[in-house]
Amino acid sequence: QVQLKESGPGLVQPSQTLSLTCTVSGFSLTSNSVHWVRQPPGKGLEWMGGIWGDGSTDYNSALKSRLSISRDTSKSQVFLKMNSLQTDDTAIYFCTRELGAWGQGASVTVSS
Amino acid sequence: DIQMTQSPSLLSASVGDRVTLNCKASQNINKNLNWYQQKLGEAPKLLIYYTNNLQTGIPSRFSGSGSGTDYTLTISSLQPEDVATYFCFQYNSGLTFGSGTKLEIK
């Protein structure tokens, strides 16, 4: 069955770079898009960006200058890198296949 | 960018009530709209895709409708397990979530 699992550091210092990995199973990255969505504590959902089956990417215009999404199809992994983190980047970060199936989320706190 | 406005932000209703949640887009989104349910501490779950298509495994008391800029999620008979926050999501131009409607039992 389709599964996604996010992994990464729970704590990141301000101004540093966040690196998250989404490991997937049950589907092919070359046939499906994978997106990153985040949710600050007590707030709504924000689409961050995605990588399509052909490897092209799209980003939220508000995050585009800080965000990079890539993948390794041989390892069934999708990567998120976001630089210049601030405290308001504290959130649960989800990866999702086609905005249908979702991972459980990874909690990231930005604090010194 | 397309903005999605959900109303009300908080809805309190009784078990068995018919409830309606609204989502308004800042421009025509051609029915390219999904609805998600998110329970506390969980990932969002897809309920409805392309305005009115029920995702597999979702109870038939959930339904969606709309066109143009105005869309609705209806729960025909509210159940205790429906307590959650509901988000609409457009994918017509860019990808944007609404701000959510929190549904409580009265």
PDB file of C-alpha atoms in Angstrom:
ATOM      1  CA  GLN A   1       0.000   0.000   0.000  1.00  0.00           C
ATOM      2  CA  VAL A   2       0.997   3.635  -0.393  1.00  0.00           C
ATOM      3  CA  GLN A   3       3.128   4.898   2.493  1.00  0.00           C
ATOM      4  CA  LEU A   4       5.098   8.070   3.128  1.00  0.00           C
ATOM      5  CA  LYS A   5       7.328   8.816   6.093  1.00  0.00           C
ATOM      6  CA  GLU A   6       9.040  12.093   6.921  1.00  0.00           C
ATOM      7  CA  SER A   7      12.345  12.229   8.758  1.00  0.00           C
ATOM      8  CA  GLY A   8      14.701  14.955   9.861  1.00  0.00           C
ATOM      9  CA  PRO A   9      15.965  16.951  12.820  1.00  0.00           C
ATOM     10  CA  GLY A  10      13.394  17.992  15.371  1.00  0.00           C
ATOM     11  CA  LEU A  11      15.320  21.130  16.272  1.00  0.00           C
ATOM     12  CA  VAL A  12      16.985  23.658  14.004  1.00  0.00           C
ATOM     13  CA  GLN A  13      18.768  26.824  15.020  1.00  0.00           C
ATOM     14  CA  PRO A  14      17.652  30.186  13.611  1.00  0.00           C
ATOM     15  CA  SER A  15      19.318  31.148  10.315  1.00  0.00           C
ATOM     16  CA  GLN A  16      20.250  27.510   9.659  1.00  0.00           C
ATOM     17  CA  THR A  17      19.027  25.175   6.903  1.00  0.00           C
ATOM     18  CA  LEU A  18      16.285  22.592   7.350  1.00  0.00           C
ATOM     19  CA  SER A  19      16.716  19.263   5.596  1.00  0.00           C
ATOM     20  CA  LEU A  20      13.867  16.772   5.546  1.00  0.00           C
ATOM     21  CA  THR A  21      13.489  13.432   3.791  1.00  0.00           C
ATOM     22  CA  CYS A  22      10.271  11.789   2.675  1.00  0.00           C
ATOM     23  CA  THR A  23      10.699   8.051   2.117  1.00  0.00           C
ATOM     24  CA  VAL A  24       7.900   6.514   0.083  1.00  0.00           C
ATOM     25  CA  SER A  25       6.705   3.028  -0.800  1.00  0.00           C
ATOM     26  CA  GLY A  26       3.888   1.525  -2.802  1.00  0.00           C
ATOM     27  CA  PHE A  27       4.199   3.904  -5.758  1.00  0.00           C
ATOM     28  CA  SER A  28       6.688   5.282  -8.236  1.00  0.00           C
ATOM     29  CA  LEU A  29       8.126   8.785  -7.972  1.00  0.00           C
ATOM     30  CA  THR A  30       8.361   8.933 -11.770  1.00  0.00           C
ATOM     31  CA  SER A  31       4.596   8.504 -12.099  1.00  0.00           C
ATOM     32  CA  ASN A  32       3.362  10.559  -9.144  1.00  0.00           C
ATOM     33  CA  SER A  33       3.961  13.986  -7.678  1.00  0.00           C
ATOM     34  CA  VAL A  34       5.049  14.471  -4.087  1.00  0.00           C
ATOM     35  CA  HIS A  35       4.375  17.690  -2.247  1.00  0.00           C
ATOM     36  CA  TRP A  36       5.402  19.263   1.034  1.00  0.00           C
ATOM     37  CA  VAL A  37       2.785  20.924   3.241  1.00  0.00           C
ATOM     38  CA  ARG A  38       3.438  22.498   6.608  1.00  0.00           C
ATOM     39  CA  GLN A  39       1.285  23.463   9.584  1.00  0.00           C
ATOM     40  CA  PRO A  40       2.429  25.850  12.321  1.00  0.00           C
ATOM     41  CA  PRO A  41       1.134  25.034  15.808  1.00  0.00           C
ATOM     42  CA  GLY A  42      -2.589  25.732  16.033  1.00  0.00           C
ATOM     43  CA  LYS A  43      -2.748  27.117  12.499  1.00  0.00           C
ATOM     44  CA  GLY A  44      -3.805  26.041   9.014  1.00  0.00           C
ATOM     45  CA  LEU A  45      -2.125  24.181   6.184  1.00  0.00           C
ATOM     46  CA  GLU A  46       0.367  25.796   3.813  1.00  0.00           C
ATOM     47  CA  TRP A  47       1.390  24.178   0.517  1.00  0.00           C
ATOM     48  CA  MET A  48       5.139  24.644   0.223  1.00  0.00           C
ATOM     49  CA  GLY A  49       6.015  23.029  -3.066  1.00  0.00           C
ATOM     50  CA  GLY A  50       6.145  19.824  -5.013  1.00  0.00           C
ATOM     51  CA  ILE A  51       8.085  17.673  -7.430  1.00  0.00           C
ATOM     52  CA  TRP A  52       6.237  16.150 -10.359  1.00  0.00           C
ATOM     53  CA  GLY A  53       6.700  12.753 -11.977  1.00  0.00           C
ATOM     54  CA  ASP A  54       8.901  14.248 -14.686  1.00  0.00           C
ATOM     55  CA  GLY A  55      11.167  15.787 -12.039  1.00  0.00           C
ATOM     56  CA  SER A  56      10.008  19.380 -12.504  1.00  0.00           C
ATOM     57  CA  THR A  57       9.269  21.432  -9.424  1.00  0.00           C
ATOM     58  CA  ASP A  58       6.840  24.125  -8.313  1.00  0.00           C
ATOM     59  CA  TYR A  59       7.127  26.286  -5.236  1.00  0.00           C
ATOM     60  CA  ASN A  60       4.931  28.561  -3.152  1.00  0.00           C
ATOM     61  CA  SER A  61       5.921  32.050  -4.261  1.00  0.00           C
ATOM     62  CA  ALA A  62       6.281  33.123  -0.614  1.00  0.00           C
ATOM     63  CA  LEU A  63       8.934  30.449   0.006  1.00  0.00           C
ATOM     64  CA  LYS A  64      10.537  30.103  -3.405  1.00  0.00           C
ATOM     65  CA  SER A  65      13.700  32.031  -2.594  1.00  0.00           C
ATOM     66  CA  ARG A  66      14.488  29.742   0.390  1.00  0.00           C
ATOM     67  CA  LEU A  67      13.158  26.379  -0.734  1.00  0.00           C
ATOM     68  CA  SER A  68      14.469  23.484  -2.793  1.00  0.00           C
ATOM     69  CA  ILE A  69      12.777  20.139  -3.437  1.00  0.00           C
ATOM     70  CA  SER A  70      14.592  17.242  -5.074  1.00  0.00           C
ATOM     71  CA  ARG A  71      14.428  13.451  -5.212  1.00  0.00           C
ATOM     72  CA  ASP A  72      16.385  10.229  -5.548  1.00  0.00           C
ATOM     73  CA  THR A  73      14.178   7.802  -7.442  1.00  0.00           C
ATOM     74  CA  SER A  74      16.543   4.881  -6.789  1.00  0.00           C
ATOM     75  CA  LYS A  75      15.966   5.299  -3.067  1.00  0.00           C
ATOM     76  CA  SER A  76      12.302   6.349  -3.331  1.00  0.00           C
ATOM     77  CA  GLN A  77      13.077   9.514  -1.445  1.00  0.00           C
ATOM     78  CA  VAL A  78      12.060  13.151  -1.816  1.00  0.00           C
ATOM     79  CA  PHE A  79      14.045  15.886  -0.132  1.00  0.00           C
ATOM     80  CA  LEU A  80      13.173  19.324   1.185  1.00  0.00           C
ATOM     81  CA  LYS A  81      15.792  21.936   1.933  1.00  0.00           C
ATOM     82  CA  MET A  82      14.877  25.351   3.243  1.00  0.00           C
ATOM     83  CA  ASN A  83      17.428  27.936   4.321  1.00  0.00           C
ATOM     84  CA  SER A  84      17.427  30.977   6.573  1.00  0.00           C
ATOM     85  CA  LEU A  85      15.017  29.442   9.057  1.00  0.00           C
ATOM     86  CA  GLN A  86      13.238  31.664  11.560  1.00  0.00           C
ATOM     87  CA  THR A  87      11.039  30.923  14.555  1.00  0.00           C
ATOM     88  CA  ASP A  88       7.879  31.231  12.454  1.00  0.00           C
ATOM     89  CA  ASP A  89       9.069  28.227  10.410  1.00  0.00           C
ATOM     90  CA  THR A  90       8.303  26.077  13.450  1.00  0.00           C
ATOM     91  CA  ALA A  91       5.687  23.623  12.204  1.00  0.00           C
ATOM     92  CA  ILE A  92       4.690  20.076  11.417  1.00  0.00           C
ATOM     93  CA  TYR A  93       6.009  19.256   7.947  1.00  0.00           C
ATOM     94  CA  PHE A  94       4.039  16.719   5.902  1.00  0.00           C
ATOM     95  CA  CYS A  95       4.848  15.051   2.615  1.00  0.00           C
ATOM     96  CA  THR A  96       1.948  13.857   0.479  1.00  0.00           C
ATOM     97  CA  ARG A  97       1.469  11.936  -2.739  1.00  0.00           C
ATOM     98  CA  GLU A  98      -0.657  13.956  -5.094  1.00  0.00           C
ATOM     99  CA  LEU A  99      -2.287  15.612  -2.065  1.00  0.00           C
ATOM    100  CA  GLY A 100      -4.077  12.288  -1.512  1.00  0.00           C
ATOM    101  CA  ALA A 101      -2.045  10.006   0.753  1.00  0.00           C
ATOM    102  CA  TRP A 102      -0.105  11.745   3.532  1.00  0.00           C
ATOM    103  CA  GLY A 103       2.765  10.939   5.833  1.00  0.00           C
ATOM    104  CA  GLN A 104       2.382  11.281   9.594  1.00  0.00           C
ATOM    105  CA  GLY A 105       4.348  14.529   9.646  1.00  0.00           C
ATOM    106  CA  ALA A 106       7.656  15.636  11.146  1.00  0.00           C
ATOM    107  CA  SER A 107       7.749  18.204  13.915  1.00  0.00           C
ATOM    108  CA  VAL A 108      10.359  20.909  13.436  1.00  0.00           C
ATOM    109  CA  THR A 109      11.138  23.553  16.044  1.00  0.00           C
ATOM    110  CA  VAL A 110      13.296  26.542  15.196  1.00  0.00           C
ATOM    111  CA  SER A 111      14.989  27.736  18.352  1.00  0.00           C
ATOM    112  CA  SER A 112      18.394  28.556  19.738  1.00  0.00           C
TER     113      SER A 112
ATOM    114  CA  ASP B   1      -2.345  33.916  -6.311  1.00  0.00           C
ATOM    115  CA  ILE B   2      -5.802  32.503  -5.684  1.00  0.00           C
ATOM    116  CA  GLN B   3      -7.101  33.080  -2.164  1.00  0.00           C
ATOM    117  CA  MET B   4      -9.490  30.627  -0.521  1.00  0.00           C
ATOM    118  CA  THR B   5     -11.862  31.883   2.183  1.00  0.00           C
ATOM    119  CA  GLN B   6     -13.696  29.396   4.383  1.00  0.00           C
ATOM    120  CA  SER B   7     -16.747  30.144   6.487  1.00  0.00           C
ATOM    121  CA  PRO B   8     -17.589  29.894   9.232  1.00  0.00           C
ATOM    122  CA  SER B   9     -14.252  29.531  10.983  1.00  0.00           C
ATOM    123  CA  LEU B  10     -15.989  27.733  13.861  1.00  0.00           C
ATOM    124  CA  LEU B  11     -19.191  25.723  13.660  1.00  0.00           C
ATOM    125  CA  SER B  12     -20.990  24.117  16.572  1.00  0.00           C
ATOM    126  CA  ALA B  13     -23.795  21.668  15.775  1.00  0.00           C
ATOM    127  CA  SER B  14     -25.683  18.771  17.327  1.00  0.00           C
ATOM    128  CA  VAL B  15     -25.377  15.105  16.508  1.00  0.00           C
ATOM    129  CA  GLY B  16     -27.735  14.322  13.642  1.00  0.00           C
ATOM    130  CA  ASP B  17     -27.710  17.885  12.256  1.00  0.00           C
ATOM    131  CA  ARG B  18     -27.126  18.638   8.605  1.00  0.00           C
ATOM    132  CA  VAL B  19     -24.094  20.914   8.443  1.00  0.00           C
ATOM    133  CA  THR B  20     -22.745  23.004   5.608  1.00  0.00           C
ATOM    134  CA  LEU B  21     -19.228  24.346   5.308  1.00  0.00           C
ATOM    135  CA  ASN B  22     -18.390  26.979   2.739  1.00  0.00           C
ATOM    136  CA  CYS B  23     -15.336  27.790   0.657  1.00  0.00           C
ATOM    137  CA  LYS B  24     -15.032  30.796  -1.645  1.00  0.00           C
ATOM    138  CA  ALA B  25     -12.252  31.301  -4.173  1.00  0.00           C
ATOM    139  CA  SER B  26     -10.967  34.703  -5.244  1.00  0.00           C
ATOM    140  CA  GLN B  27     -11.468  33.662  -8.881  1.00  0.00           C
ATOM    141  CA  ASN B  28     -13.038  30.850 -10.867  1.00  0.00           C
ATOM    142  CA  ILE B  29     -11.316  27.550 -10.042  1.00  0.00           C
ATOM    143  CA  ASN B  30     -13.286  25.373 -12.474  1.00  0.00           C
ATOM    144  CA  LYS B  31     -14.291  22.814  -9.833  1.00  0.00           C
ATOM    145  CA  ASN B  32     -10.629  21.993  -9.142  1.00  0.00           C
ATOM    146  CA  LEU B  33     -11.237  21.716  -5.427  1.00  0.00           C
ATOM    147  CA  ASN B  34     -10.657  19.094  -2.742  1.00  0.00           C
ATOM    148  CA  TRP B  35     -11.899  18.860   0.838  1.00  0.00           C
ATOM    149  CA  TYR B  36      -9.796  17.486   3.696  1.00  0.00           C
ATOM    150  CA  GLN B  37     -10.631  16.470   7.246  1.00  0.00           C
ATOM    151  CA  GLN B  38      -7.984  16.847   9.921  1.00  0.00           C
ATOM    152  CA  LYS B  39      -8.508  15.442  13.383  1.00  0.00           C
ATOM    153  CA  LEU B  40      -6.386  16.646  16.287  1.00  0.00           C
ATOM    154  CA  GLY B  41      -2.852  15.322  16.092  1.00  0.00           C
ATOM    155  CA  GLU B  42      -3.376  13.592  12.756  1.00  0.00           C
ATOM    156  CA  ALA B  43      -2.469  14.204   9.136  1.00  0.00           C
ATOM    157  CA  PRO B  44      -5.189  15.568   6.853  1.00  0.00           C
ATOM    158  CA  LYS B  45      -7.420  13.014   5.157  1.00  0.00           C
ATOM    159  CA  LEU B  46      -8.840  13.499   1.659  1.00  0.00           C
ATOM    160  CA  LEU B  47     -12.654  13.413   1.748  1.00  0.00           C
ATOM    161  CA  ILE B  48     -13.788  14.859  -1.586  1.00  0.00           C
ATOM    162  CA  TYR B  49     -11.889  15.459  -4.822  1.00  0.00           C
ATOM    163  CA  TYR B  50     -12.822  17.527  -7.870  1.00  0.00           C
ATOM    164  CA  THR B  51     -15.680  19.210  -6.006  1.00  0.00           C
ATOM    165  CA  ASN B  52     -18.066  16.288  -5.599  1.00  0.00           C
ATOM    166  CA  ASN B  53     -16.243  12.949  -5.823  1.00  0.00           C
ATOM    167  CA  LEU B  54     -16.188  10.918  -2.627  1.00  0.00           C
ATOM    168  CA  GLN B  55     -12.807   9.395  -1.829  1.00  0.00           C
ATOM    169  CA  THR B  56     -12.826   5.627  -1.327  1.00  0.00           C
ATOM    170  CA  GLY B  57     -13.763   4.650   2.201  1.00  0.00           C
ATOM    171  CA  ILE B  58     -15.349   7.971   3.138  1.00  0.00           C
ATOM    172  CA  PRO B  59     -18.911   7.705   4.522  1.00  0.00           C
ATOM    173  CA  SER B  60     -21.690   8.735   2.182  1.00  0.00           C
ATOM    174  CA  ARG B  61     -22.956  11.364   4.651  1.00  0.00           C
ATOM    175  CA  PHE B  62     -20.185  13.584   3.228  1.00  0.00           C
ATOM    176  CA  SER B  63     -20.870  15.326  -0.068  1.00  0.00           C
ATOM    177  CA  GLY B  64     -19.512  18.255  -2.019  1.00  0.00           C
ATOM    178  CA  SER B  65     -20.923  20.705  -4.512  1.00  0.00           C
ATOM    179  CA  GLY B  66     -20.204  23.984  -6.187  1.00  0.00           C
ATOM    180  CA  SER B  67     -18.864  25.703  -9.249  1.00  0.00           C
ATOM    181  CA  GLY B  68     -17.089  28.870 -10.246  1.00  0.00           C
ATOM    182  CA  THR B  69     -15.918  30.514  -7.045  1.00  0.00           C
ATOM    183  CA  ASP B  70     -18.320  28.981  -4.486  1.00  0.00           C
ATOM    184  CA  TYR B  71     -18.078  25.503  -3.015  1.00  0.00           C
ATOM    185  CA  THR B  72     -19.744  23.576  -0.199  1.00  0.00           C
ATOM    186  CA  LEU B  73     -19.044  20.528   1.916  1.00  0.00           C
ATOM    187  CA  THR B  74     -22.164  19.015   3.462  1.00  0.00           C
ATOM    188  CA  ILE B  75     -22.445  16.447   6.211  1.00  0.00           C
ATOM    189  CA  SER B  76     -25.977  15.080   6.047  1.00  0.00           C
ATOM    190  CA  SER B  77     -26.138  13.790   9.622  1.00  0.00           C
ATOM    191  CA  LEU B  78     -23.370  14.894  11.952  1.00  0.00           C
ATOM    192  CA  GLN B  79     -21.675  12.131  13.930  1.00  0.00           C
ATOM    193  CA  PRO B  80     -19.403  12.493  16.992  1.00  0.00           C
ATOM    194  CA  GLU B  81     -16.426  11.208  14.989  1.00  0.00           C
ATOM    195  CA  ASP B  82     -16.816  14.127  12.550  1.00  0.00           C
ATOM    196  CA  VAL B  83     -15.317  16.553  15.077  1.00  0.00           C
ATOM    197  CA  ALA B  84     -12.332  17.934  13.167  1.00  0.00           C
ATOM    198  CA  THR B  85     -11.067  20.873  11.167  1.00  0.00           C
ATOM    199  CA  TYR B  86     -12.017  20.876   7.499  1.00  0.00           C
ATOM    200  CA  PHE B  87      -9.915  22.484   4.789  1.00  0.00           C
ATOM    201  CA  CYS B  88     -10.705  23.220   1.176  1.00  0.00           C
ATOM    202  CA  PHE B  89      -7.886  23.187  -1.365  1.00  0.00           C
ATOM    203  CA  GLN B  90      -7.732  24.524  -4.915  1.00  0.00           C
ATOM    204  CA  TYR B  91      -5.458  23.259  -7.631  1.00  0.00           C
ATOM    205  CA  ASN B  92      -6.745  25.197 -10.615  1.00  0.00           C
ATOM    206  CA  SER B  93      -3.983  27.780 -10.576  1.00  0.00           C
ATOM    207  CA  GLY B  94      -1.180  27.198  -8.138  1.00  0.00           C
ATOM    208  CA  LEU B  95      -2.072  25.234  -5.033  1.00  0.00           C
ATOM    209  CA  THR B  96      -3.805  26.896  -2.092  1.00  0.00           C
ATOM    210  CA  PHE B  97      -5.512  25.766   1.094  1.00  0.00           C
ATOM    211  CA  GLY B  98      -8.362  27.561   2.775  1.00  0.00           C
ATOM    212  CA  SER B  99      -7.973  28.675   6.369  1.00  0.00           C
ATOM    213  CA  GLY B 100     -10.192  25.925   7.743  1.00  0.00           C
ATOM    214  CA  THR B 101     -13.498  25.418   9.552  1.00  0.00           C
ATOM    215  CA  LYS B 102     -13.360  23.883  13.011  1.00  0.00           C
ATOM    216  CA  LEU B 103     -16.412  21.685  13.604  1.00  0.00           C
ATOM    217  CA  GLU B 104     -17.541  20.976  17.148  1.00  0.00           C
ATOM    218  CA  ILE B 105     -20.404  19.067  18.711  1.00  0.00           C
ATOM    219  CA  LYS B 106     -22.862  21.249  20.620  1.00  0.00           C
TER     220      LYS B 106
END
